[in-house]
Amino acid sequence: MNGLTDEKAVLLQEIKNLTLENKKLSRELRMTNSFLEKVKLMVEAKETLGNLLTSANMIQRAYTDMLLDFCPNIIFLLDNDGKFVLCTKALINEIGVPNFDYIKNYTYKEIFSKFLSNDTCNRLSQAIEEVINTKQKVILNEYIDFGNKNSLRYYTIELTIVEGMRGGNIGITAGILAVFNDLTDFIIEKERAEAANRAKSDFLATMSHEIRTPMNAILGMTEIISRSELNGAQRKYLNDIKNSSNSLLTIINDILDFSKIEAGKMEILNGYYNLRELLENLYAMFMPLFKSKNLELYFSVSPNLPHVVYGDDARVRQVLTNILSNGLKYTQEGHVEFYAWVSEDNMLRVDIHDTGIGIRKEDLKKLFRPFEQLDIRKNKNVVGTGLGLAITNKLCELMNGNLWVESTYGVGSTFSVEIPCITGGEEKEIENKTEEIIDFSAEGAKVLVVDDIDINLSVAEAMLQIFGIDPDLALRGIDAVDLASKTKYDIIFMDQMMPEMDGFETSKLIRMLGPEYEKTPIIALTANVINNAEQMFLENGFDGFIGKPIEVDSLNLCLRKFLPPELIKYDGKIKWNN
Ligand code: ADP
């Protein structure tokens, strides 16, 4: 009995175990099914994602292609070995290949050596090397003809290193990005504008030159008449002519200066000069003018103002003269105060304060613009061109200085100037520019004057007569050569600009007349007094020049310098007519 019971118990236990096992297997089967379900879902999801990614990539790729196709600039990317990896269609079109595959995997050197000059290729290679070595952007400016447009185009080429953050995990570390900016049209426009500006400046310069020529006659004749006997009224009229002519000459000189500045031809000529003397002369020149307008001129300089400084004295004088004459012009009552000192940083500083009409706040910004005149109604009787301050400001700039103004309308203005001036020079370093005018006569001198304008010949003739000289006159270069072949002249005054044969050609032919003319002084008469005029005339076979309008003093110095000394008589016989 016991045995049967035991067997039953064992069987029961086994059934129990099998049931458990069955349950376990069922659970595992369920889990496996659910896992399989998940795997299936994952596979499906992956497939969907793959499809999505492919189409996103395609869209991205299409946009990238669009960018490369339609970007008007030549842009390309090179790999570490200098091979093309990407480029815009602009490059493909310029070099005339069907598509990118034709240059893919070629180095830029292999491709560009077919289109660019050796020099350009070398410069491009050097620039790329520099970018790689320094990791800095390099900009190259080149005229290149890729052949497509059959003309040189001007490119600014920007070369940059691009480091592959994203490419790092697939082995790309860096590349070179080249961007070509075609600035040809911009340069053409700029050149056109510059040419127009040059034409305007040339026109102004020519016009001023043309006006200076008759001015030569007016001022010369006035000078000559003023030496004759005149009654009080006549002398006054003559003085009026002289003053008006001088005002006109100032205006013409302003226009000439302005066109020179515009054409970039205004030069600053530095040298040692006596600053104190310059300021004293300025005071001597302005004092009587202020007095005659019943205005006070308080003129002072710092006690430790140096005597000798280094700078451009003529331009410093021009700047200060312009501001002082504005002070005089635009002040009706009160005073003008002038104070000059040299600061520790070697700057000549000048404050010029006036109690004049002042300048409206909104007008201050127009002050340095050319041809700009302010407060026209109030200033209707004041002579001016509106160029003075534009020139003054530009001159300060050219001398590396500054000009600024503070003003209260109706109360007055202060103009402040600062101009670098190196101190510490010695008196002996100053070139002796001032020469003493001594009266003399040179009756025996044989003088020839050549000028294509009749009245200029009359002016020169009358001026030479002051020195007892009766010159021969020629209206054309060819006549001058003819006269010189018959008479040996001691000095020849030669107009520079003449039709047919100009002064340079005529002088050359005269020099060829024989050994006696090799050393004869030939002096240019010119209305075009440019900065390096002396140098230019000396290089062209002249011995000196006199600016028109001719002044008796410059003629005096020139004759004394160039006539043979035995012809100069300091005997008081000079023919002053009054
Ligand atoms: P302009 O030859 O007409 O004097 P500027 O260039 O020297 O030309 O000056 C430009 C304008 O600035 C003048 O027309 C005048 O209206 C104004 N201006 C210049 N200086 C002064 C001053 N000291 N006080 C008042 N106004 C001035």
Coordinates of C-alpha atoms and ligand atoms in Angstrom, one line a residue:
M1 CA 0.0 0.0 0.0
N2 CA 2.7 2.2 0.9
G3 CA 4.5 1.4 -2.3
L4 CA 1.5 2.5 -4.4
T5 CA 1.1 5.7 -2.5
D6 CA 4.7 6.6 -3.1
E7 CA 4.4 5.9 -6.8
K8 CA 1.4 8.2 -7.0
A9 CA 3.2 10.9 -5.2
V10 CA 6.1 10.7 -7.6
L11 CA 3.8 10.8 -10.5
L12 CA 1.9 13.8 -9.0
Q13 CA 5.2 15.5 -8.5
E14 CA 6.2 14.8 -12.1
I15 CA 2.9 16.2 -13.4
K16 CA 3.4 19.2 -11.3
N17 CA 6.9 19.7 -12.6
L18 CA 5.8 19.2 -16.2
T19 CA 3.0 21.7 -15.7
L20 CA 5.5 24.2 -14.4
E21 CA 7.9 23.4 -17.2
N22 CA 5.0 23.9 -19.6
K23 CA 4.1 27.2 -18.1
K24 CA 7.7 28.3 -18.3
L25 CA 8.0 27.3 -21.9
S26 CA 4.8 29.1 -22.8
R27 CA 6.1 32.2 -21.1
E28 CA 9.3 32.0 -23.0
L29 CA 7.4 31.4 -26.2
R30 CA 5.4 34.5 -25.6
M31 CA 8.5 36.5 -24.9
T32 CA 10.2 35.2 -28.0
N33 CA 7.2 36.1 -30.0
S34 CA 7.0 39.5 -28.5
F35 CA 10.8 39.9 -29.1
L36 CA 10.3 38.8 -32.7
E37 CA 7.5 41.3 -33.0
K38 CA 9.7 44.0 -31.8
V39 CA 12.5 43.0 -34.1
K40 CA 10.1 43.1 -37.0
L41 CA 8.9 46.5 -36.0
M42 CA 12.5 47.7 -35.7
V43 CA 13.3 46.3 -39.1
E44 CA 10.3 48.1 -40.5
A45 CA 11.1 51.3 -38.7
K46 CA 14.7 51.1 -39.9
E47 CA 13.5 50.7 -43.4
T48 CA 11.1 53.6 -43.2
L49 CA 13.9 55.8 -41.6
G50 CA 16.3 54.7 -44.3
N51 CA 13.8 55.8 -46.9
L52 CA 13.2 59.0 -45.1
L53 CA 16.9 59.7 -44.8
T54 CA 17.6 58.9 -48.5
S55 CA 14.9 61.4 -49.6
A56 CA 16.2 64.1 -47.1
N57 CA 19.7 63.5 -48.4
M58 CA 18.4 63.8 -51.9
I59 CA 16.6 67.1 -51.1
Q60 CA 19.7 68.4 -49.4
R61 CA 21.9 67.3 -52.3
A62 CA 19.5 68.9 -54.8
Y63 CA 19.7 72.2 -52.8
T64 CA 23.5 71.9 -52.7
D65 CA 23.6 71.4 -56.4
M66 CA 21.3 74.4 -56.9
L67 CA 23.7 76.4 -54.8
L68 CA 26.7 75.3 -56.8
D69 CA 24.9 75.7 -60.1
F70 CA 23.5 79.2 -59.5
C71 CA 26.1 80.9 -57.3
P72 CA 27.6 83.5 -59.6
N73 CA 31.1 83.4 -58.0
I74 CA 33.8 81.0 -58.7
I75 CA 34.1 79.0 -55.5
F76 CA 35.9 75.7 -55.0
L77 CA 37.1 73.4 -52.3
L78 CA 40.4 71.5 -52.4
D79 CA 41.3 68.5 -50.3
N80 CA 44.6 68.1 -48.4
D81 CA 46.4 67.2 -51.6
G82 CA 45.1 70.2 -53.5
K83 CA 42.6 68.2 -55.5
F84 CA 39.2 69.6 -56.4
V85 CA 36.4 68.2 -54.3
L86 CA 33.7 70.6 -55.0
C87 CA 33.2 73.8 -57.2
T88 CA 30.5 76.1 -58.4
K89 CA 29.4 75.9 -62.0
A90 CA 30.9 79.4 -62.5
L91 CA 34.3 77.7 -62.5
I92 CA 33.2 75.0 -64.9
N93 CA 31.7 77.6 -67.2
E94 CA 34.8 79.8 -67.0
I95 CA 37.3 77.1 -67.9
G96 CA 34.9 75.6 -70.4
V97 CA 34.6 71.9 -69.4
P98 CA 31.3 70.0 -69.6
N99 CA 31.0 69.2 -65.9
F100 CA 32.8 68.7 -62.6
D101 CA 33.9 65.1 -63.4
Y102 CA 36.4 66.6 -65.8
I103 CA 38.4 68.3 -63.0
K104 CA 37.5 66.0 -60.1
N105 CA 40.5 64.3 -58.7
Y106 CA 42.9 66.7 -60.5
T107 CA 44.9 69.1 -58.5
Y108 CA 44.3 72.9 -58.9
K109 CA 47.9 73.2 -60.3
E110 CA 47.1 70.6 -63.1
I111 CA 43.9 72.5 -64.1
F112 CA 45.0 76.1 -63.6
S113 CA 48.3 75.7 -65.4
K114 CA 46.2 75.3 -68.6
F115 CA 44.5 78.7 -68.1
L116 CA 46.6 81.0 -65.9
S117 CA 50.0 82.5 -66.6
N118 CA 52.9 81.0 -64.8
D119 CA 53.2 84.0 -62.6
T120 CA 49.6 83.9 -61.5
C121 CA 49.9 80.1 -60.9
N122 CA 52.9 80.6 -58.8
R123 CA 51.3 83.4 -56.8
L124 CA 48.2 81.2 -56.2
S125 CA 50.4 78.3 -55.1
Q126 CA 52.4 80.5 -52.7
A127 CA 49.1 81.9 -51.3
I128 CA 47.7 78.4 -50.8
E129 CA 51.0 77.3 -49.1
E130 CA 50.7 80.3 -46.8
V131 CA 47.1 79.5 -45.9
I132 CA 48.2 75.9 -45.0
N133 CA 51.2 77.1 -43.0
T134 CA 49.6 80.0 -41.1
K135 CA 46.0 78.8 -41.0
Q136 CA 45.1 82.5 -41.7
K137 CA 43.0 83.8 -44.5
V138 CA 45.0 85.1 -47.5
I139 CA 43.7 87.6 -50.1
L140 CA 45.1 87.7 -53.6
N141 CA 44.3 90.3 -56.2
E142 CA 44.8 89.0 -59.8
Y143 CA 43.9 89.9 -63.4
I144 CA 42.9 86.6 -64.9
D145 CA 41.6 85.5 -68.3
F146 CA 40.2 82.0 -68.1
G147 CA 39.5 82.2 -71.8
N148 CA 35.7 82.2 -71.7
K149 CA 35.1 85.9 -71.8
N150 CA 38.2 86.6 -73.8
S151 CA 39.2 89.4 -71.6
L152 CA 41.1 89.9 -68.4
R153 CA 38.9 90.1 -65.3
Y154 CA 40.0 91.5 -62.0
Y155 CA 39.5 89.1 -59.1
T156 CA 39.9 89.4 -55.4
I157 CA 40.6 85.8 -54.3
E158 CA 40.0 84.8 -50.7
L159 CA 41.7 81.6 -49.6
T160 CA 40.7 80.1 -46.2
I161 CA 41.5 76.8 -44.5
V162 CA 38.4 74.9 -43.5
E163 CA 38.8 72.3 -40.8
G164 CA 36.6 69.3 -41.0
M165 CA 34.8 69.1 -37.7
R166 CA 32.2 66.9 -39.2
G167 CA 34.6 65.1 -41.5
G168 CA 36.9 64.2 -38.6
N169 CA 35.3 60.7 -38.1
I170 CA 35.6 59.8 -41.8
G171 CA 39.3 60.9 -42.0
I172 CA 38.9 64.4 -43.6
T173 CA 40.8 66.9 -41.6
A174 CA 41.1 70.0 -43.6
G175 CA 40.7 71.6 -47.0
I176 CA 41.2 74.9 -48.8
L177 CA 38.2 77.1 -49.7
A178 CA 38.8 79.5 -52.5
V179 CA 36.3 82.3 -53.2
F180 CA 36.8 84.5 -56.3
N181 CA 35.1 87.9 -56.3
D182 CA 34.9 89.4 -59.8
L183 CA 35.4 93.2 -59.2
T184 CA 36.0 94.0 -62.9
D185 CA 32.8 96.0 -63.3
F186 CA 33.3 97.8 -60.1
I187 CA 36.9 98.7 -61.1
I188 CA 35.6 99.9 -64.5
E189 CA 33.0 102.1 -62.8
K190 CA 35.6 103.4 -60.4
E191 CA 38.0 104.2 -63.2
R192 CA 35.2 105.9 -65.2
A193 CA 34.4 108.1 -62.1
E194 CA 38.0 108.9 -61.6
A195 CA 38.5 109.8 -65.2
A196 CA 35.4 112.1 -65.0
N197 CA 36.9 113.7 -61.9
R198 CA 40.3 114.1 -63.6
A199 CA 38.6 115.7 -66.6
K200 CA 36.9 118.1 -64.3
S201 CA 40.1 118.9 -62.5
D202 CA 41.9 119.3 -65.8
F203 CA 39.2 121.6 -67.0
L204 CA 39.5 123.7 -63.8
A205 CA 43.3 123.8 -64.1
T206 CA 43.1 124.8 -67.8
M207 CA 40.5 127.4 -67.2
S208 CA 42.5 128.9 -64.3
H209 CA 45.6 128.8 -66.5
E210 CA 43.7 130.6 -69.3
I211 CA 42.5 133.2 -66.8
R212 CA 45.9 133.8 -65.3
T213 CA 47.3 134.7 -68.7
P214 CA 45.1 137.9 -69.2
M215 CA 45.6 138.5 -65.5
N216 CA 49.3 138.7 -66.2
A217 CA 48.5 141.6 -68.6
I218 CA 46.2 143.4 -66.2
L219 CA 48.5 143.2 -63.2
G220 CA 51.6 143.9 -65.3
M221 CA 50.1 147.0 -67.0
T222 CA 48.7 148.2 -63.6
E223 CA 52.2 147.9 -62.2
I224 CA 53.7 149.8 -65.1
I225 CA 51.1 152.6 -65.0
S226 CA 51.5 152.9 -61.2
R227 CA 55.1 153.9 -61.9
S228 CA 54.0 156.8 -64.1
E229 CA 52.9 160.2 -63.0
L230 CA 49.2 160.1 -61.8
N231 CA 46.9 162.4 -60.0
G232 CA 45.2 161.4 -56.8
A233 CA 42.0 160.1 -58.4
Q234 CA 43.8 158.2 -61.0
R235 CA 46.0 156.6 -58.4
K236 CA 42.9 155.6 -56.4
Y237 CA 41.3 154.0 -59.5
L238 CA 44.5 152.2 -60.3
N239 CA 44.6 150.9 -56.7
D240 CA 41.0 149.6 -57.0
I241 CA 42.0 147.8 -60.2
K242 CA 45.0 146.3 -58.5
N243 CA 43.0 145.2 -55.5
S244 CA 40.3 143.6 -57.6
S245 CA 42.8 141.9 -59.8
N246 CA 44.5 140.5 -56.7
S247 CA 41.2 139.2 -55.4
L248 CA 40.6 137.6 -58.7
L249 CA 44.0 136.1 -58.7
T250 CA 43.3 134.7 -55.2
I251 CA 40.2 133.0 -56.5
I252 CA 42.0 131.6 -59.5
N253 CA 44.8 130.3 -57.3
D254 CA 42.2 128.7 -55.0
I255 CA 40.7 126.9 -58.0
L256 CA 44.1 125.8 -59.1
D257 CA 45.0 124.5 -55.7
F258 CA 41.7 122.7 -55.4
S259 CA 42.0 121.0 -58.7
K260 CA 45.6 120.0 -57.8
I261 CA 44.3 118.5 -54.5
E262 CA 41.5 116.7 -56.4
A263 CA 44.0 115.3 -58.9
G264 CA 46.2 114.1 -56.0
K265 CA 49.0 116.4 -57.3
M266 CA 49.3 118.6 -54.3
E267 CA 52.7 117.9 -52.7
I268 CA 53.9 118.8 -49.3
L269 CA 57.5 120.0 -49.4
N270 CA 59.1 119.8 -46.0
G271 CA 62.3 121.7 -45.0
Y272 CA 63.6 123.8 -42.2
Y273 CA 62.0 127.3 -41.8
N274 CA 61.8 130.1 -39.4
L275 CA 58.4 129.8 -37.7
R276 CA 58.7 133.0 -35.8
E277 CA 59.5 134.9 -38.9
L278 CA 56.6 133.3 -40.7
L279 CA 54.2 134.4 -37.9
E280 CA 55.7 137.9 -37.8
N281 CA 55.2 138.3 -41.6
L282 CA 51.6 137.1 -41.2
Y283 CA 51.1 139.8 -38.5
A284 CA 52.7 142.5 -40.7
M285 CA 50.4 141.5 -43.6
F286 CA 47.2 141.4 -41.6
M287 CA 47.6 144.2 -39.2
P288 CA 46.9 147.0 -41.7
L289 CA 43.9 145.1 -43.1
F290 CA 42.3 144.8 -39.6
K291 CA 43.1 148.4 -38.9
S292 CA 41.4 149.6 -42.0
K293 CA 38.2 147.6 -41.0
N294 CA 38.4 149.1 -37.5
L295 CA 38.9 145.7 -35.9
E296 CA 41.5 144.7 -33.3
L297 CA 43.9 141.9 -34.1
Y298 CA 45.4 140.4 -30.9
F299 CA 48.3 138.5 -32.1
S300 CA 50.4 136.5 -29.7
V301 CA 52.8 133.6 -29.7
S302 CA 54.1 131.5 -26.8
P303 CA 57.3 132.9 -25.4
N304 CA 59.1 129.5 -25.9
L305 CA 57.9 129.1 -29.5
P306 CA 61.0 127.7 -31.4
H307 CA 62.6 129.7 -34.2
V308 CA 63.5 126.9 -36.5
V309 CA 61.2 124.0 -37.2
Y310 CA 60.8 121.4 -39.9
G311 CA 57.7 121.4 -42.1
D312 CA 56.2 123.0 -45.2
D313 CA 56.3 126.7 -44.6
A314 CA 54.3 127.7 -47.7
R315 CA 51.4 125.4 -46.8
V316 CA 51.5 126.4 -43.1
R317 CA 51.3 130.0 -44.2
Q318 CA 48.4 129.2 -46.6
V319 CA 46.4 127.5 -43.8
L320 CA 46.9 130.3 -41.4
T321 CA 46.3 133.0 -44.0
N322 CA 43.0 131.4 -45.0
I323 CA 41.7 131.2 -41.5
L324 CA 42.8 134.8 -40.6
S325 CA 41.3 136.2 -43.8
N326 CA 38.0 134.5 -43.0
G327 CA 38.2 136.0 -39.5
L328 CA 38.7 139.4 -41.1
K329 CA 35.9 138.8 -43.7
Y330 CA 33.3 137.4 -41.4
T331 CA 33.8 139.8 -38.4
Q332 CA 32.1 143.2 -38.6
E333 CA 33.0 144.4 -35.1
G334 CA 35.1 143.3 -32.2
H335 CA 38.4 141.5 -32.6
V336 CA 40.2 138.5 -33.9
E337 CA 42.6 136.7 -31.5
F338 CA 45.5 134.7 -32.7
Y339 CA 47.6 132.5 -30.4
A340 CA 50.3 130.0 -31.5
W341 CA 52.4 127.6 -29.6
V342 CA 54.3 124.3 -30.1
S343 CA 53.1 121.5 -27.9
E344 CA 55.4 118.9 -26.3
D345 CA 54.4 116.3 -28.9
N346 CA 55.9 118.6 -31.6
M347 CA 52.7 120.0 -32.9
L348 CA 52.3 123.6 -34.0
R349 CA 49.0 124.6 -32.5
V350 CA 47.1 127.7 -33.4
D351 CA 43.8 129.0 -32.1
I352 CA 42.2 131.8 -34.1
H353 CA 39.1 133.2 -32.4
D354 CA 36.8 135.8 -33.8
T355 CA 33.8 137.8 -32.6
G356 CA 32.2 137.5 -36.0
I357 CA 28.9 136.3 -37.3
G358 CA 29.4 132.7 -36.1
I359 CA 28.2 129.6 -37.8
R360 CA 24.9 127.7 -37.2
K361 CA 25.3 124.3 -35.7
E362 CA 23.6 122.6 -38.6
D363 CA 26.0 124.4 -41.0
L364 CA 29.2 123.2 -39.3
K365 CA 29.2 119.9 -41.2
K366 CA 29.1 121.8 -44.5
L367 CA 32.0 124.0 -43.6
F368 CA 34.8 122.0 -45.2
R369 CA 32.8 121.0 -48.3
P370 CA 34.1 122.6 -51.6
F371 CA 32.1 125.5 -53.1
E372 CA 29.9 125.6 -49.9
Q373 CA 29.1 129.1 -48.7
L374 CA 27.0 129.6 -45.6
D375 CA 24.6 132.2 -44.6
I376 CA 24.5 133.5 -48.1
R377 CA 22.1 136.4 -47.4
K378 CA 24.2 137.8 -44.6
N379 CA 27.4 137.3 -46.6
K380 CA 26.2 138.6 -49.9
N381 CA 28.8 141.4 -50.0
V382 CA 31.7 139.1 -49.0
V383 CA 33.9 137.9 -51.8
G384 CA 34.7 134.2 -51.8
T385 CA 34.5 130.9 -53.6
G386 CA 33.6 128.5 -50.7
L387 CA 36.9 126.7 -51.5
G388 CA 39.1 128.3 -48.8
L389 CA 38.3 126.0 -45.9
A390 CA 38.0 122.9 -48.2
I391 CA 41.6 123.6 -49.3
T392 CA 42.7 124.5 -45.7
N393 CA 41.3 121.3 -44.3
K394 CA 42.8 119.2 -47.1
L395 CA 46.2 120.8 -46.6
C396 CA 46.1 120.1 -42.8
E397 CA 45.2 116.5 -43.7
L398 CA 48.1 116.2 -46.2
M399 CA 50.5 117.5 -43.5
N400 CA 49.1 114.9 -41.1
G401 CA 47.5 117.6 -39.0
N402 CA 44.0 118.6 -38.0
L403 CA 41.6 121.5 -38.3
W404 CA 38.4 121.9 -36.2
V405 CA 36.0 124.6 -35.3
E406 CA 33.7 125.6 -32.5
S407 CA 31.2 128.3 -33.1
T408 CA 28.2 130.1 -31.6
Y409 CA 25.9 131.7 -34.1
G410 CA 25.9 135.4 -33.6
V411 CA 28.7 135.3 -31.1
G412 CA 31.9 134.1 -32.9
S413 CA 34.0 131.2 -33.9
T414 CA 37.3 129.5 -32.9
F415 CA 39.3 127.7 -35.5
S416 CA 42.0 125.4 -34.1
V417 CA 44.8 124.0 -36.1
E418 CA 47.4 121.4 -35.3
I419 CA 50.2 120.6 -37.7
P420 CA 53.3 118.4 -37.0
C421 CA 56.4 120.4 -36.9
I422 CA 59.7 118.9 -35.8
T423 CA 61.6 121.3 -33.6
G424 CA 65.3 121.4 -32.7
G425 CA 66.6 122.7 -36.0
E426 CA 69.4 125.2 -36.3
E427 CA 69.2 128.6 -38.0
K428 CA 71.9 127.6 -40.5
E429 CA 69.7 124.7 -41.8
I430 CA 67.3 127.2 -43.4
E431 CA 67.9 127.6 -47.1
N432 CA 68.4 131.2 -47.8
K433 CA 65.2 131.9 -49.7
T434 CA 64.9 135.6 -49.1
E435 CA 67.0 137.6 -51.5
E436 CA 67.5 141.3 -51.3
I437 CA 66.0 143.4 -54.1
I438 CA 68.6 145.9 -55.2
D439 CA 67.9 148.5 -57.9
F440 CA 70.1 148.4 -61.0
S441 CA 70.1 149.0 -64.7
A442 CA 71.4 146.8 -67.5
E443 CA 71.1 149.0 -70.6
G444 CA 73.6 147.1 -72.7
A445 CA 71.9 143.7 -72.2
K446 CA 70.6 141.9 -75.2
V447 CA 67.3 140.3 -74.2
L448 CA 64.8 138.3 -76.2
V449 CA 61.2 137.7 -75.0
V450 CA 59.1 135.0 -76.7
D451 CA 55.3 134.7 -76.0
D452 CA 52.4 134.0 -78.4
I453 CA 50.2 136.6 -76.7
D454 CA 50.9 140.1 -77.8
I455 CA 49.8 141.8 -74.6
N456 CA 52.2 139.6 -72.6
L457 CA 55.0 140.8 -74.8
S458 CA 54.0 144.4 -74.1
V459 CA 54.0 143.7 -70.3
A460 CA 57.4 142.0 -70.4
E461 CA 58.8 144.8 -72.6
A462 CA 57.5 147.5 -70.3
M463 CA 58.9 145.7 -67.2
L464 CA 62.3 145.2 -68.8
Q465 CA 62.3 148.9 -69.7
I466 CA 62.3 149.6 -66.0
F467 CA 65.8 148.2 -66.0
G468 CA 66.8 150.2 -69.1
I469 CA 66.6 147.1 -71.3
D470 CA 65.0 147.3 -74.7
P471 CA 64.2 143.7 -75.5
D472 CA 63.5 142.0 -78.9
L473 CA 60.2 140.3 -79.1
A474 CA 59.0 137.2 -80.8
L475 CA 55.4 135.9 -81.1
R476 CA 56.4 132.5 -82.4
G477 CA 59.0 129.9 -81.6
I478 CA 60.3 129.9 -85.2
D479 CA 60.7 133.7 -85.1
A480 CA 62.7 133.4 -81.9
V481 CA 65.1 130.9 -83.5
D482 CA 65.5 133.3 -86.4
L483 CA 66.2 136.3 -84.2
A484 CA 68.7 134.3 -82.1
S485 CA 70.5 133.2 -85.2
K486 CA 71.2 136.8 -86.0
T487 CA 71.8 138.3 -82.6
K488 CA 73.6 136.7 -79.6
Y489 CA 71.3 137.3 -76.6
D490 CA 72.5 137.5 -73.0
I491 CA 69.2 136.1 -71.7
I492 CA 66.0 134.7 -73.3
F493 CA 62.6 134.7 -71.6
M494 CA 60.5 132.0 -73.1
D495 CA 56.8 131.3 -72.8
Q496 CA 56.2 127.6 -72.2
M497 CA 52.9 127.0 -73.9
M498 CA 52.8 128.2 -77.5
P499 CA 51.0 126.8 -80.5
E500 CA 53.1 125.2 -83.3
M501 CA 56.4 125.1 -81.5
D502 CA 56.3 125.3 -77.7
G503 CA 58.9 126.7 -75.3
F504 CA 60.7 123.4 -74.9
E505 CA 61.2 122.8 -78.6
T506 CA 62.1 126.4 -79.3
S507 CA 64.8 126.3 -76.6
K508 CA 66.2 123.1 -77.9
L509 CA 66.5 124.6 -81.4
I510 CA 68.2 127.8 -80.0
R511 CA 70.7 125.7 -78.1
M512 CA 71.5 123.9 -81.3
L513 CA 72.4 127.2 -83.1
G514 CA 76.0 127.0 -81.9
P515 CA 78.3 126.8 -79.0
E516 CA 77.6 130.4 -78.0
Y517 CA 74.0 129.3 -77.1
E518 CA 75.0 126.3 -75.0
K519 CA 75.2 128.3 -71.8
T520 CA 72.9 131.2 -72.6
P521 CA 70.3 131.5 -69.8
I522 CA 66.8 130.6 -71.0
I523 CA 64.1 131.4 -68.4
A524 CA 60.7 129.9 -68.7
L525 CA 57.7 132.2 -68.4
T526 CA 54.8 130.1 -67.0
A527 CA 51.3 130.6 -65.6
N528 CA 51.4 127.0 -64.4
V529 CA 53.5 127.2 -61.3
I530 CA 53.4 123.6 -60.0
N531 CA 55.3 122.5 -56.9
N532 CA 58.3 120.9 -58.6
A533 CA 58.3 123.4 -61.5
E534 CA 61.9 124.3 -61.0
Q535 CA 63.1 120.7 -61.2
M536 CA 60.9 120.1 -64.3
F537 CA 62.3 123.2 -66.1
L538 CA 65.9 122.4 -65.2
E539 CA 65.5 118.9 -66.6
N540 CA 64.1 120.4 -69.8
G541 CA 66.9 122.7 -70.8
F542 CA 65.8 125.8 -68.9
D543 CA 67.9 127.7 -66.4
G544 CA 65.0 129.0 -64.3
F545 CA 61.4 130.2 -64.4
I546 CA 59.3 133.2 -63.6
G547 CA 55.7 132.7 -62.8
K548 CA 53.0 134.8 -64.5
P549 CA 51.8 137.3 -63.6
I550 CA 55.3 138.6 -63.8
E551 CA 56.4 140.7 -60.8
V552 CA 59.0 143.3 -61.0
D553 CA 60.8 141.9 -58.0
S554 CA 61.1 138.4 -59.5
L555 CA 62.4 139.9 -62.8
N556 CA 64.9 141.9 -60.8
L557 CA 66.3 138.8 -59.0
C558 CA 66.3 136.8 -62.2
L559 CA 68.2 139.4 -64.2
R560 CA 70.7 139.9 -61.4
K561 CA 71.3 136.2 -61.2
F562 CA 71.6 135.4 -64.9
L563 CA 72.9 138.5 -66.7
P564 CA 76.7 138.7 -67.1
P565 CA 77.8 140.8 -64.1
E566 CA 79.6 143.4 -66.3
L567 CA 76.2 144.4 -67.7
I568 CA 74.7 145.2 -64.3
K569 CA 75.1 148.8 -63.2
Y570 CA 74.3 149.7 -59.6
D571 CA 74.5 153.4 -60.5
G572 CA 71.0 154.5 -59.4
K573 CA 70.1 155.0 -63.1
I574 CA 67.1 152.8 -62.8
K575 CA 64.2 154.2 -64.8
W576 CA 61.5 154.6 -62.1
N577 CA 59.1 157.0 -63.9
N578 CA 57.7 158.5 -60.7
Ligands
ADP1 P1 34.8 131.6 -48.8 O1 35.8 131.7 -49.8 O2 33.4 131.7 -49.2 O3 35.2 132.4 -47.6 P2 35.5 129.3 -47.1 O4 35.7 127.9 -47.6 O5 36.7 130.0 -46.6 O6 35.0 130.1 -48.4 O7 34.4 129.4 -46.1 C1 33.2 128.7 -46.3 C2 32.0 129.4 -45.6 O8 32.2 129.2 -44.2 C3 32.0 130.9 -45.8 O9 31.3 131.1 -47.0 C4 31.3 131.4 -44.6 O10 29.9 131.3 -44.7 C5 31.7 130.4 -43.5 N1 32.8 130.9 -42.7 C6 34.2 130.6 -42.8 N2 34.9 131.2 -41.9 C7 34.0 131.8 -41.0 C8 34.1 132.6 -39.8 N3 35.3 132.8 -39.3 N4 33.0 133.1 -39.3 C9 31.8 132.8 -39.9 N5 31.6 132.1 -41.0 C10 32.7 131.6 -41.6

